[in-house]
Each structure stands twice: as structure tokens, then as C-alpha cells.
Short mmCIF file of C-alpha atoms and ligand atoms in Angstrom, two decimals:
data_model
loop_
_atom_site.label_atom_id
_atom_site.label_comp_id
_atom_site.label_asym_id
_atom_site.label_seq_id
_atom_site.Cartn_x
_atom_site.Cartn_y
_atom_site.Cartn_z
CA UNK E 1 9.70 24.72 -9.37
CA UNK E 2 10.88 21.65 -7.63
CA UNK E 3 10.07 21.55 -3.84
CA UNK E 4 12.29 18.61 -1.62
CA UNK E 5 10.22 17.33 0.70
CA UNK E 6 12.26 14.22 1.78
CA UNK E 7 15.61 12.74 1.14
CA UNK E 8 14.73 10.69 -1.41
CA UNK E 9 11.96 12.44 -3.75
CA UNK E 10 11.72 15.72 -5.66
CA UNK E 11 8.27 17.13 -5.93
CA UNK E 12 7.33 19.74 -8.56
CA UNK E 13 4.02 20.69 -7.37
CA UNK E 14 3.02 23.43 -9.88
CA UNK E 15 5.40 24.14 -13.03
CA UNK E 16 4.49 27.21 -14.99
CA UNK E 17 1.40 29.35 -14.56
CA UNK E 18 -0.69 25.81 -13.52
CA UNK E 19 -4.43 26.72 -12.83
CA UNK E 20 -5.10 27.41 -8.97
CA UNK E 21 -6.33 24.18 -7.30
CA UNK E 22 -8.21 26.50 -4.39
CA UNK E 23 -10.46 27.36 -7.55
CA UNK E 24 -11.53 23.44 -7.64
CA UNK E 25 -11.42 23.05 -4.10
CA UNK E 26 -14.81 25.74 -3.82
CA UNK E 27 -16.57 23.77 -6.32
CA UNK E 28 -19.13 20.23 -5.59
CA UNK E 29 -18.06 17.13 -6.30
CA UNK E 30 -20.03 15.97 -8.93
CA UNK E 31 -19.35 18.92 -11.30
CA UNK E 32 -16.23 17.85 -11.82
CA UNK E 33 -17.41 14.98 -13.93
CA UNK E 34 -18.02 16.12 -17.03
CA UNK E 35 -14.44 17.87 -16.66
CA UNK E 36 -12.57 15.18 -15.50
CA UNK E 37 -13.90 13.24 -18.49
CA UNK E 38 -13.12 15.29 -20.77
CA UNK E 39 -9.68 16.40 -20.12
CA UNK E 40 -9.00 12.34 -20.15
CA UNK E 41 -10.34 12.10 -23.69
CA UNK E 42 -8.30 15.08 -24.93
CA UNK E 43 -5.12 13.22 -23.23
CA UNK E 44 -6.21 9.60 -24.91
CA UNK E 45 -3.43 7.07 -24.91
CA UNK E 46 -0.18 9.33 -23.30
CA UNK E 47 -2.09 9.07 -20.09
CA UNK E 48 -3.18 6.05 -17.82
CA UNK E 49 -4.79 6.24 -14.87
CA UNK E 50 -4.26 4.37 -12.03
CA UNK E 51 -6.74 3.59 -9.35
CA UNK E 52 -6.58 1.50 -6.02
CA UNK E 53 -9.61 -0.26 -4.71
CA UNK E 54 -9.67 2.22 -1.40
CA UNK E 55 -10.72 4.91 -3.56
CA UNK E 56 -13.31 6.91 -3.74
CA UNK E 57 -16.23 6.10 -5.98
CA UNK E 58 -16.08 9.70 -7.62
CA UNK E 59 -12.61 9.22 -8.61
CA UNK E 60 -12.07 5.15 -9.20
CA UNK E 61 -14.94 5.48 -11.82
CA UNK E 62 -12.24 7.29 -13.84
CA UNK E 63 -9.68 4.69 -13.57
CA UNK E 64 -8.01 2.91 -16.56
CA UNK E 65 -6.85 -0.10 -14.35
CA UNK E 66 -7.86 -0.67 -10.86
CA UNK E 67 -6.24 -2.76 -8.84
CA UNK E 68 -4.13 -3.80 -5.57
CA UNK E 69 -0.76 -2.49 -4.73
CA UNK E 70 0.89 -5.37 -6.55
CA UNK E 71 -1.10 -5.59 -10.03
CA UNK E 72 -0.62 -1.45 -10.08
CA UNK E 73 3.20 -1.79 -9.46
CA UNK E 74 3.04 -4.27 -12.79
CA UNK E 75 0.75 -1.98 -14.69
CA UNK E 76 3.50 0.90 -13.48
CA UNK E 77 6.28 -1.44 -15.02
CA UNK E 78 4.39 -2.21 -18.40
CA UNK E 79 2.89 1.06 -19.48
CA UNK E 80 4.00 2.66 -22.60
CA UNK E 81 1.87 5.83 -21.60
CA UNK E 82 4.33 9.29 -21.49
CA UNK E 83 2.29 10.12 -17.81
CA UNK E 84 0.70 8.18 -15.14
CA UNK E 85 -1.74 9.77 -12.72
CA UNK E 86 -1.68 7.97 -9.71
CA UNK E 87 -4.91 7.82 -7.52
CA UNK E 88 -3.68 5.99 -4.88
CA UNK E 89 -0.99 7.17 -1.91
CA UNK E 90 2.65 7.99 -2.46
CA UNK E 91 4.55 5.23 -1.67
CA UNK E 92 2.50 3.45 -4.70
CA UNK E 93 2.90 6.72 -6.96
CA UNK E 94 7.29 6.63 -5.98
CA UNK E 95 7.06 2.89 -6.82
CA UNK E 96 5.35 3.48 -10.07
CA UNK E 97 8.49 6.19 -11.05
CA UNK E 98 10.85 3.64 -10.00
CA UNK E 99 9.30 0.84 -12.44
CA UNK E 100 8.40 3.26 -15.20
CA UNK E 101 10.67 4.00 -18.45
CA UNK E 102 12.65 6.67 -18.76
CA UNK E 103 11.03 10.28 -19.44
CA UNK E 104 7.74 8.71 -18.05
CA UNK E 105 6.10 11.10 -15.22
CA UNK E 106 3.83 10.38 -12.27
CA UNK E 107 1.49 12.47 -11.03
CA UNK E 108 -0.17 12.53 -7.54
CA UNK E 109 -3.25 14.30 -7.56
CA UNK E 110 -2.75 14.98 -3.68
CA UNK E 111 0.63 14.91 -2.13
CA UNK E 112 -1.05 14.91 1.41
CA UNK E 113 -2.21 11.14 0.26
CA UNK E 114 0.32 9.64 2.23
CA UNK E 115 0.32 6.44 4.67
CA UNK E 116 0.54 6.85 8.10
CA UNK E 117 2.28 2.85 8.35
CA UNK E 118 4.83 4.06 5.84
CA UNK E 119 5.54 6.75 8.03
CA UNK E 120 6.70 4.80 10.84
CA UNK E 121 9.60 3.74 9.22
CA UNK E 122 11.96 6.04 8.75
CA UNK E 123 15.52 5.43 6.41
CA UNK E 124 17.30 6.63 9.65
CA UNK E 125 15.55 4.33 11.87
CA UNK E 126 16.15 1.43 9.36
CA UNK E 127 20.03 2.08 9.23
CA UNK E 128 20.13 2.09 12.97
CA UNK E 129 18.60 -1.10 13.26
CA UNK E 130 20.83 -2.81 10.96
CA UNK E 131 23.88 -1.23 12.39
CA UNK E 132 22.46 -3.00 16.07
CA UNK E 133 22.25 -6.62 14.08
CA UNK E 134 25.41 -5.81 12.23
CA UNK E 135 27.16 -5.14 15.96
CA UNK E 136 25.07 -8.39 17.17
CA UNK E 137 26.91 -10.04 14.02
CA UNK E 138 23.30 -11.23 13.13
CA UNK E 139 22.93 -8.87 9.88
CA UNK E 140 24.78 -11.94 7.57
CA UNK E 141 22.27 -14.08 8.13
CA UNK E 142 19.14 -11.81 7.58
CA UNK E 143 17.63 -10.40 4.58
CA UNK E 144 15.64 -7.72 4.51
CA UNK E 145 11.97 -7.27 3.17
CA UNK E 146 10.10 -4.54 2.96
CA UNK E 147 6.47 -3.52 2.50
CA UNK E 148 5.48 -1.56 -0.45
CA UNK E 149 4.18 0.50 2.10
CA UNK E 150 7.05 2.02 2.55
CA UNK E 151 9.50 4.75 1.34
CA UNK E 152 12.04 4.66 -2.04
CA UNK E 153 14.80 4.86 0.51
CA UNK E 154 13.83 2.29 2.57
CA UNK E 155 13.16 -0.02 -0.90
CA UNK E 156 16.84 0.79 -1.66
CA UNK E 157 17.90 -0.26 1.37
CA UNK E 158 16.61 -3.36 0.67
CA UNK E 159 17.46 -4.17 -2.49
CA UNK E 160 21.18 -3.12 -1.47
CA UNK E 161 21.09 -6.00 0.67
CA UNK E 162 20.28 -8.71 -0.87
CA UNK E 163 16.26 -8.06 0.04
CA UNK E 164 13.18 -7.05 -1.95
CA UNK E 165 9.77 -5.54 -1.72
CA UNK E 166 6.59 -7.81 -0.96
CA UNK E 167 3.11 -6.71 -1.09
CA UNK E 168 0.32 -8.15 0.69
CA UNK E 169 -0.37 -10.55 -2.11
CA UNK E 170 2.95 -12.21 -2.30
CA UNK E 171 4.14 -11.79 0.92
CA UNK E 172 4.74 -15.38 1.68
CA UNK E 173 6.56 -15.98 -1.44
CA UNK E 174 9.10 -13.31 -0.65
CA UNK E 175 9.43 -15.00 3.00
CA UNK E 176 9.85 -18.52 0.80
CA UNK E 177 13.21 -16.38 -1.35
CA UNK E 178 14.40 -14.83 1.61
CA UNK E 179 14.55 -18.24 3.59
CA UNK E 180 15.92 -19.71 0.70
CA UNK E 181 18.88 -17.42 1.09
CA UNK E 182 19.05 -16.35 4.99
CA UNK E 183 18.24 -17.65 8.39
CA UNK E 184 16.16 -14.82 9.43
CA UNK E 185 14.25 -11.79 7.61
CA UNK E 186 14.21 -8.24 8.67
CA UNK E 187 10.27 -7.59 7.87
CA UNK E 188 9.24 -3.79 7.70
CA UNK E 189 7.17 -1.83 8.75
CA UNK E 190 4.15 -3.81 9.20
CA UNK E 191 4.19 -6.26 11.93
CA UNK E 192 1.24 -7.89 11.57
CA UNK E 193 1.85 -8.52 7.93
CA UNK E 194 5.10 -10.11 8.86
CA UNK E 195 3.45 -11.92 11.62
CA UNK E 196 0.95 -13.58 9.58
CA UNK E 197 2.72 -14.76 6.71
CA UNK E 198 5.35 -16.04 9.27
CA UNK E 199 2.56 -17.75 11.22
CA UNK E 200 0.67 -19.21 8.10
CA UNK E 201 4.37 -20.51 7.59
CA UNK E 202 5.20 -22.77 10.86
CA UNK E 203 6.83 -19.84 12.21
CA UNK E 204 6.27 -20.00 16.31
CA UNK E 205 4.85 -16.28 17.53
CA UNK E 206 8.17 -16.36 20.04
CA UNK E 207 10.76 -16.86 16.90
CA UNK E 208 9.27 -13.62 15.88
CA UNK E 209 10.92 -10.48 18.01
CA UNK E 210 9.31 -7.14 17.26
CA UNK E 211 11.90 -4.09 16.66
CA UNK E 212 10.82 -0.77 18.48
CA UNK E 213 12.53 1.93 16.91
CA UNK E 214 12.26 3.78 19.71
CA UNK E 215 13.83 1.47 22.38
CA UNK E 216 17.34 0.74 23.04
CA UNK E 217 18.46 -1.85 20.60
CA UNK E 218 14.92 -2.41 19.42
CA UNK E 219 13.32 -2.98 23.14
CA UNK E 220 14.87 -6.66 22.76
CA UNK E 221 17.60 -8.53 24.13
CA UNK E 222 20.84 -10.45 22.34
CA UNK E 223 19.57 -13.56 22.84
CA UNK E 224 15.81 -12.73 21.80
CA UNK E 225 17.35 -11.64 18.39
CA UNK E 226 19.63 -14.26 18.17
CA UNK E 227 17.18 -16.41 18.60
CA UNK E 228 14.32 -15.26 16.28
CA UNK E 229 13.90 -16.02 12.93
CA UNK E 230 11.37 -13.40 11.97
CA UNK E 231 12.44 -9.29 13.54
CA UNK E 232 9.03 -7.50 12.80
CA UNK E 233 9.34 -3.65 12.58
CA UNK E 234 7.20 -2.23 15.00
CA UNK E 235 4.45 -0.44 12.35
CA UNK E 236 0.53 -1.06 11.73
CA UNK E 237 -1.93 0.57 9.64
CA UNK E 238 -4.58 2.66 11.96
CA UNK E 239 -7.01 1.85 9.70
CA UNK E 240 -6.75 -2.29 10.10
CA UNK E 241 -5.83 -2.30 13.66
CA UNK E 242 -9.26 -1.47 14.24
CA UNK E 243 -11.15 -4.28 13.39
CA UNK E 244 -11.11 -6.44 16.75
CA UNK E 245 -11.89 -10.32 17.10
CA UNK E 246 -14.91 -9.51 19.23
CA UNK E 247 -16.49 -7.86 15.75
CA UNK E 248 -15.59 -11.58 13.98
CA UNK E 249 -17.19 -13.24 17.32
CA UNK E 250 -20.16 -11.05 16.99
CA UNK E 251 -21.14 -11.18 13.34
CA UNK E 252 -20.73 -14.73 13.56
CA UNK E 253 -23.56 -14.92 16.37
CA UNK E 254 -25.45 -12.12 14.33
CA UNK E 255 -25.54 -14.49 11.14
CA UNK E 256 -24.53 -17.71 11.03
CA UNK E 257 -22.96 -18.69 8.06
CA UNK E 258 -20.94 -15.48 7.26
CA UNK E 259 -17.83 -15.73 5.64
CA UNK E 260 -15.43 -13.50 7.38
CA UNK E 261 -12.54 -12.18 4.65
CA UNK E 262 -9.96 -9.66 6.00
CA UNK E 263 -6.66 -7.80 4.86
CA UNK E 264 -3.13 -9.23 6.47
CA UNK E 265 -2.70 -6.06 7.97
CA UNK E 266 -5.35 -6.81 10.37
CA UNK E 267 -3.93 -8.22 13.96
CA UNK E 268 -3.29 -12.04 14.61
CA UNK E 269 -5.82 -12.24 16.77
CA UNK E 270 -8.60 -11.24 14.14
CA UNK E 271 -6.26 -13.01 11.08
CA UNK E 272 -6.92 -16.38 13.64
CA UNK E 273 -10.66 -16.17 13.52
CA UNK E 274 -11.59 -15.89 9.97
CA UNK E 275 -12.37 -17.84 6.81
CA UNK E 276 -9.66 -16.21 4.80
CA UNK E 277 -7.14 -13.51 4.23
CA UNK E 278 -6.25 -11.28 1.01
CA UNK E 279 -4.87 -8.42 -0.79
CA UNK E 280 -7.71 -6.03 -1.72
CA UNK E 281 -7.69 -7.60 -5.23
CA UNK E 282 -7.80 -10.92 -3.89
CA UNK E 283 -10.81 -10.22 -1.14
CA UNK E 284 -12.56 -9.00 -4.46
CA UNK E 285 -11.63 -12.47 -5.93
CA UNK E 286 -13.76 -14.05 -3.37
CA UNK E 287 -16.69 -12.61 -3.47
CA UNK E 288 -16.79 -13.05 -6.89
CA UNK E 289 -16.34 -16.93 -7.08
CA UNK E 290 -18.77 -17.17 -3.95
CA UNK E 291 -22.63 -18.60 -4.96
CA UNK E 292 -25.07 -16.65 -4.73
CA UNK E 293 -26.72 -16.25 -1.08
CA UNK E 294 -23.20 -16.15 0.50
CA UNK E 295 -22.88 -13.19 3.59
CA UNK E 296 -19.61 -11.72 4.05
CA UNK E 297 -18.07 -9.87 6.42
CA UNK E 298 -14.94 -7.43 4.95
CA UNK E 299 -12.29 -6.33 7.41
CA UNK E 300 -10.81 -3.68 5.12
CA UNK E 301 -11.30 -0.18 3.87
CA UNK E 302 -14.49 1.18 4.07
CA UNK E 303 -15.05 2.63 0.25
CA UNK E 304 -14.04 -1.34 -0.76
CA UNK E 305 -16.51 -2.81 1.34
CA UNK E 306 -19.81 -0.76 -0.08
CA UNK E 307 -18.61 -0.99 -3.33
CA UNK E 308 -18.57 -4.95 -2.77
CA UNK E 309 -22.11 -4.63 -1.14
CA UNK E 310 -23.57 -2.35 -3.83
CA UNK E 311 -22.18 -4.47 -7.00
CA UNK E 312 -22.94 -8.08 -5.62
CA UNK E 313 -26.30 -7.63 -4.03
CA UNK E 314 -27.52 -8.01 -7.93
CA UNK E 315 -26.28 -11.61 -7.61
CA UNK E 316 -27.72 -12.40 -3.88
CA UNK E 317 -24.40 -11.90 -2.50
CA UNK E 318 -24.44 -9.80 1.04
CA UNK E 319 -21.65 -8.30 1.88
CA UNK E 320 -21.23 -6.31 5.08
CA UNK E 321 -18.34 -4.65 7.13
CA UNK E 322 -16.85 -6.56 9.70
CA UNK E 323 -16.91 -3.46 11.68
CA UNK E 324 -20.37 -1.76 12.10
CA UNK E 325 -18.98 1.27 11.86
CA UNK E 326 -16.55 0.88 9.05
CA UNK E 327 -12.86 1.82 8.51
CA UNK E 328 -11.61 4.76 6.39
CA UNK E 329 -8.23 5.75 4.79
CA UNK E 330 -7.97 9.36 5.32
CA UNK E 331 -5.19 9.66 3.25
CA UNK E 332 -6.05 7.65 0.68
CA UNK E 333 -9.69 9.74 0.66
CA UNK E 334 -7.51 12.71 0.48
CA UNK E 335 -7.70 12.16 -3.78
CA UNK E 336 -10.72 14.09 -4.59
CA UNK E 337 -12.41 14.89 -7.80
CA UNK E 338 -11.58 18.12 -7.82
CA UNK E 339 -7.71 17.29 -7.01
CA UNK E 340 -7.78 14.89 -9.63
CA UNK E 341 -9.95 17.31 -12.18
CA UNK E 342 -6.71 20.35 -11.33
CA UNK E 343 -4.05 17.69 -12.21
CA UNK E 344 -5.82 16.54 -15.20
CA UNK E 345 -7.02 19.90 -16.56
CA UNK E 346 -3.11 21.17 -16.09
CA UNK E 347 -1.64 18.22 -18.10
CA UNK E 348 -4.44 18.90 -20.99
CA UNK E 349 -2.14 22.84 -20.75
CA UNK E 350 1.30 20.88 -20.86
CA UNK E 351 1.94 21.86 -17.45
CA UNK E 352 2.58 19.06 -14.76
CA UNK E 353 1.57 19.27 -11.65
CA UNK E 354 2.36 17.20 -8.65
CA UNK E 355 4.76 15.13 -10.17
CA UNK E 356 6.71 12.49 -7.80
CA UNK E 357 10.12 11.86 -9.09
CA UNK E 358 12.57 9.72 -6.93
CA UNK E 359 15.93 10.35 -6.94
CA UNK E 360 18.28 8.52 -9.04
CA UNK E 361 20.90 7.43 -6.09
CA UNK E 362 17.97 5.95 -5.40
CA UNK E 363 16.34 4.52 -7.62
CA UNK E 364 18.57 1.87 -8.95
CA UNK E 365 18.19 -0.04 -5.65
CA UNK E 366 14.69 0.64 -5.00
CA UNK E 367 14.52 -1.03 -8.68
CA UNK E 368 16.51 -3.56 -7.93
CA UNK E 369 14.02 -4.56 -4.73
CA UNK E 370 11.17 -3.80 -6.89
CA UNK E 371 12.09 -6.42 -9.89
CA UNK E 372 12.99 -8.95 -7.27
CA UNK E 373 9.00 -8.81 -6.12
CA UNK E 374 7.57 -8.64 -9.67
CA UNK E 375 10.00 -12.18 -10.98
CA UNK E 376 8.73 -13.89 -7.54
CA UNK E 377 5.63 -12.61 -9.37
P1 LIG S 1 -3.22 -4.04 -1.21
O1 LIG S 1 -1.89 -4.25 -1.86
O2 LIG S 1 -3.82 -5.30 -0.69
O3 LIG S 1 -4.15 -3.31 -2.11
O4 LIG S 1 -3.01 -3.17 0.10
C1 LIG S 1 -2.51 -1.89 0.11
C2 LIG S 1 -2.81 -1.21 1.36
O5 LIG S 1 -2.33 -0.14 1.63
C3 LIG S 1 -3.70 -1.85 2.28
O6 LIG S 1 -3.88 -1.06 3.40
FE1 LIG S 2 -1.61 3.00 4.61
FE2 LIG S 2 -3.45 1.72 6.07
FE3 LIG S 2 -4.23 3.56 4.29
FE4 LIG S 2 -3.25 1.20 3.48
S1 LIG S 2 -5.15 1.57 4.62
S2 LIG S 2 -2.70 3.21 2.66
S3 LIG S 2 -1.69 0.82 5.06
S4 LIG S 2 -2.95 3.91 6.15
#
């Protein structure tokens, strides 16, 4: 059975007589160990498993590779495994089919793990705004780049014209191409992302205009437009925008010292105030290189942050969240053991479940966008 449920990705969420996921869904977490572990040994090499660092620690432990958006897109592109289960969300499980070979299938263990930034952008939106610059006659000189949060479609889009994907790891790089071949860049859907990298770059906060795609031509006027070099889509991730400069101010005061690391997606404001910014594999990165005794303070993902606390304190290395009461991905939690023990367990039976399959109209510009981002590297 193949169930639509958006313009640009066919789901199959059950083929054949797959076992019932509400009999895994009445069962505790931690039986599903010895199951999960052994339907990946009776799989062995046709299956990979792909985990990102928001995980949770029930299910990461089961991951071939781990890794940020970026390093699991290149994993994506280099696997010769027939399927790859996906424990991540599903922009990153669409990317993967995009990247992968031929008669290669990805599986998301939940298709509720979505992302609530990717979701405010929509394809329609996007072609609306650049219909707006084209009538402005500004759409010649901008490219457009878009998050990997973000749909296939809107990937396409992209790569279509002249654009490319970024993640948060080589986000200024892509700014570097794009300037290298336009006056201005179209950045979606994550504004403070765009902001940022645009700040880190020179860029003036007023030659960046941010697009609502709600308001008449974007909220902003001609000249505004005309006159930026940097139109940020009007998106955030919930789960970033939470982490305020008062909590940088205030573990500062509470111990001196701390090194305060956050994600890009948090705001400027909070970006401003600390020691350094990263991609979840890079935030990683620095606690690891850090001498023993360092404190840090994580502005990121809750499930990252204790993992960072539990495997460093070995090594004297505190690590704390920025925000006392810590940030969670709903969506990305949404990838339970048991979720992940049905999709397995099926495969082991030759049936796939859950399997996200972009459309080829699609694809071959969403590709296009992808490879750009993986030779800017
Ligand atoms: P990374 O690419 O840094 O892992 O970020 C992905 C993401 O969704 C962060 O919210
Ligand atoms: Fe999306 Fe934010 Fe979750 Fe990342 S942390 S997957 S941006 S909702």
C-alpha cells in the first residue's frame, strides 16, 4: 500500500501482512533490546542504521553511524547497504533517498518524527516568494539556499535555481558559493541560521530583511529588499528559540569559567554571548578537545547534553545545560524502541515498513542541491 501524504513523497507504511506496531507500543522499553539486537544481526551488512545525536539513548545505542545532519547525508550518499533505517526526522530520512543508489530503501521508524521548522516552509509559500522578487526583478541576482531542514520540494527548488542545501556545519561555506555567484541569497527556513552565518560574515543585521510568508510581499517593502543582501525566511526551531541570553548571563555568574557552546539555530542575541557555535557533531568536537576540569554549558537538545555530561564526567569534564530545565525534540523523541524494534522485526520478514520514497520529478533537483552541499564539503 502506498499512502501520499505530501506532494513530493510516497509513503508505504505497512506492505503485506507487517506485524501490528500497537502490539510493541503495549510493551516497556527496555524489552525491546534483546529484539532489536537481534533482528540487526539477522539483517548484518544489507542494513545500516542511522542515528542523530538528538536521539534517544535506547535507540542511538543501536546506531551503526551517529552523527549530525551533514556527516549522515554523506553516510546516506556512500552506503552500499540495500536499506537504511533512519532514526532521525524526515527531512533527513527524504534526503538520505535522494543521495542513495538506486533500489536502496529508507525506512522511518516513526513518520510522526517530523520538524516543526521544516514545516514552516511550505513549496507553495516558497514559489510565492520568488514570484514577489521575480516581479521586484530582484530574483537574478539571488540564489537560493536552503536548510536541510526542509522539504524534497523545497531542495528542488533550490537546486533548480542555481542554489543548494547547507546544513548547520557548512552553512557559511554555502553563503561563500552563493556570493560567489549572486548579490543576495534567499536563506530558508531558519532565520537565525541565516542570520548568524551572515553576521559571522560582515553582513550588517539591516542588509538582512526577514520574509513573512504570511504578510503581503513578505511584510517588507521594495526598497528593504532591494536593499538587503541576506532575505531570511521567517522559520525557527521551538526547541532552540528557547534558550535566552539571560540563561548565558546567569551561568556565567553561577560559574565562572564556563564555556558556553550552542547550536546556530539559537537567536542572535544568545549566538552574541557565547564562546562558540556548532553543528551537534561539532559541539561534541569541543568537549572532546577541552582539558580536563573544563564546565560547559550546551544550548542544544536535551538527550545531547546528558549524554555529553554522563560520558565526559570520567575525564573531569562538566558539562551542563545552558537551560536549567533543558530542551527536548518531541519529534525527534517520537523514534522509540519499540517503533524502531516493529520496523526492524518487519524487514527481518521481507516486509518494509515505513519506507520514505521521494518522488522522482523530484528528486533530480533535490539531488542536484544536495551534491552541490556535499562538493562544498
Ligand atoms: P545538526 O545538523 O547540527 O545535527 O542539526 C540538525 C538539527 O535539526 C538541529 O536542530
Ligand atoms: Fe527540527 Fe528543532 Fe527538532 Fe532540529 S531540534 S529536528 S530543527 S524541531
Amino acid at each position: 500500500m502506498n499512502l501520499i501524504i505530501d506532494e513530493e513523497t510516497a509513503v508505504s507504511p505497512e506492505t503485506g501482512n507487517a506485524c501490528s506496531l500497537e502490539n510493541y507500543l503495549a510493551l516497556p522499553d527496555h524489552s525491546m533490546d534483546e529484539r532489536i539486537a537481534k533482528a540487526r544481526e539477522r539483517l548484518g551488512a544489507s542494513t545500516i542504521l542511522l542515528g542523530h545525536h538528538y536521539q534517544r539513548d535506547e535507540v542511538i545505542r543501536f546506531a551503526d553511524f551517529t552523527g549530525d545532519s551533514y556527516k549522515l547525508s554523506k553516510i546516506a550518499a556512500e552506503t552500499e547497504a540495500d536499506f537504511i533505517v533512519f532514526c532521525g526526522v524526515h527531512f533527513m530520512a527524504e534526503s538520505a533517498d535522494v543521495l542513495g543508489r538506486d533500489g536502496q530503501q529508507v525506512i522511518l521508524p516513526d513518520l510522526n518524527a517530523g520538524c516543526s521548522m521544516a514545516d514552516m516552509a511550505e513549496i507553495s509559500q516558497v514559489e510565492a516568494c520568488w514570484e514577489a522578487l521575480t516581479r521586484l526583478h530582484l530574483s537574478d541576482e539571488i540564489v537560493p539556499i536552503t536548510y536541510m531542514n526542509s522539504t524534497a520540494a523545497i531542495k528542488a527548488f533550490c537546486g533548480e535555481r542555481g542554489g543548494l542545501v547547507c546544513t548547520s556545519s557548512n552553512c557559511r561555506a554555502a553563503f561563500e558559493w552563493a556570493f560567489a555567484r549572486g548579490k543576495r541569497i534567499l536563506f530558508l527556513p531558519d532565520q537565525h541560521l541565516g542570520r548568524n552565518t551572515g553576521f559571522a560574515m560582515g553582513i550588517k543585521l539591516e542588509q538582512m530583511a526577514v520574509w513573512d510568508p504570511w504578510g503581503l510581499q513578505g511584510g517588507q517593502s521594495a526598497s528593504t529588499l532591494a536593499d538587503s543582501r541576506i532575505v531570511l525566511w521567517k522559520g525557527h526551531c521551538a526547541v532552540h528559540q528557547r534558550f535566552l541570553p539571560s540563561h548565558v548571563d546567569e551561568i556565567r555568574a553561577k560559574h565562572p569559567g564556563v564555556q558556553v557552546i550552542v547550536h546556530p539555530e539559537c537567536r542572535w542575541e544568545v549566538c552574541q554571548k557565547a564562546d562558540a557555535l556548532g553543528s551537534t557533531e561539532r559541539l561534541i568536537k569541543i568537549v572532546e578537545e577541552a582539558p580536563a576540569g573544563t564546565t560547559f554549558a550546551v544550548g542544544t537538545e536535551i538527550h545531547l547534553v546528558n549524554r555529553l555530561a554522563r560520558r565526559f564526567a570520567a575525564e573531569g569534564k562538566r558539562v551542563l545545560s545552558l537551560d536549567d530545565h533543558g530542551c527536548l525534540c518531541t519529534t525527534m523523541y517520537r523514534i522509540s524502541p519499540q517503533h524502531l524494534a516493529w520496523a526492524l522485526e518487519n524487514l527481518v520478514e521481507g516486509r518494509v515498513v515505513n519506507r520514505i520514497k521521494v518522488r522522482a520529478s523530484v528528486k533530480h533537483w533535490a539531488r542536484v542541491a544536495l551534491d552541490r552541499m556535499l562538493e562544498i564539503g
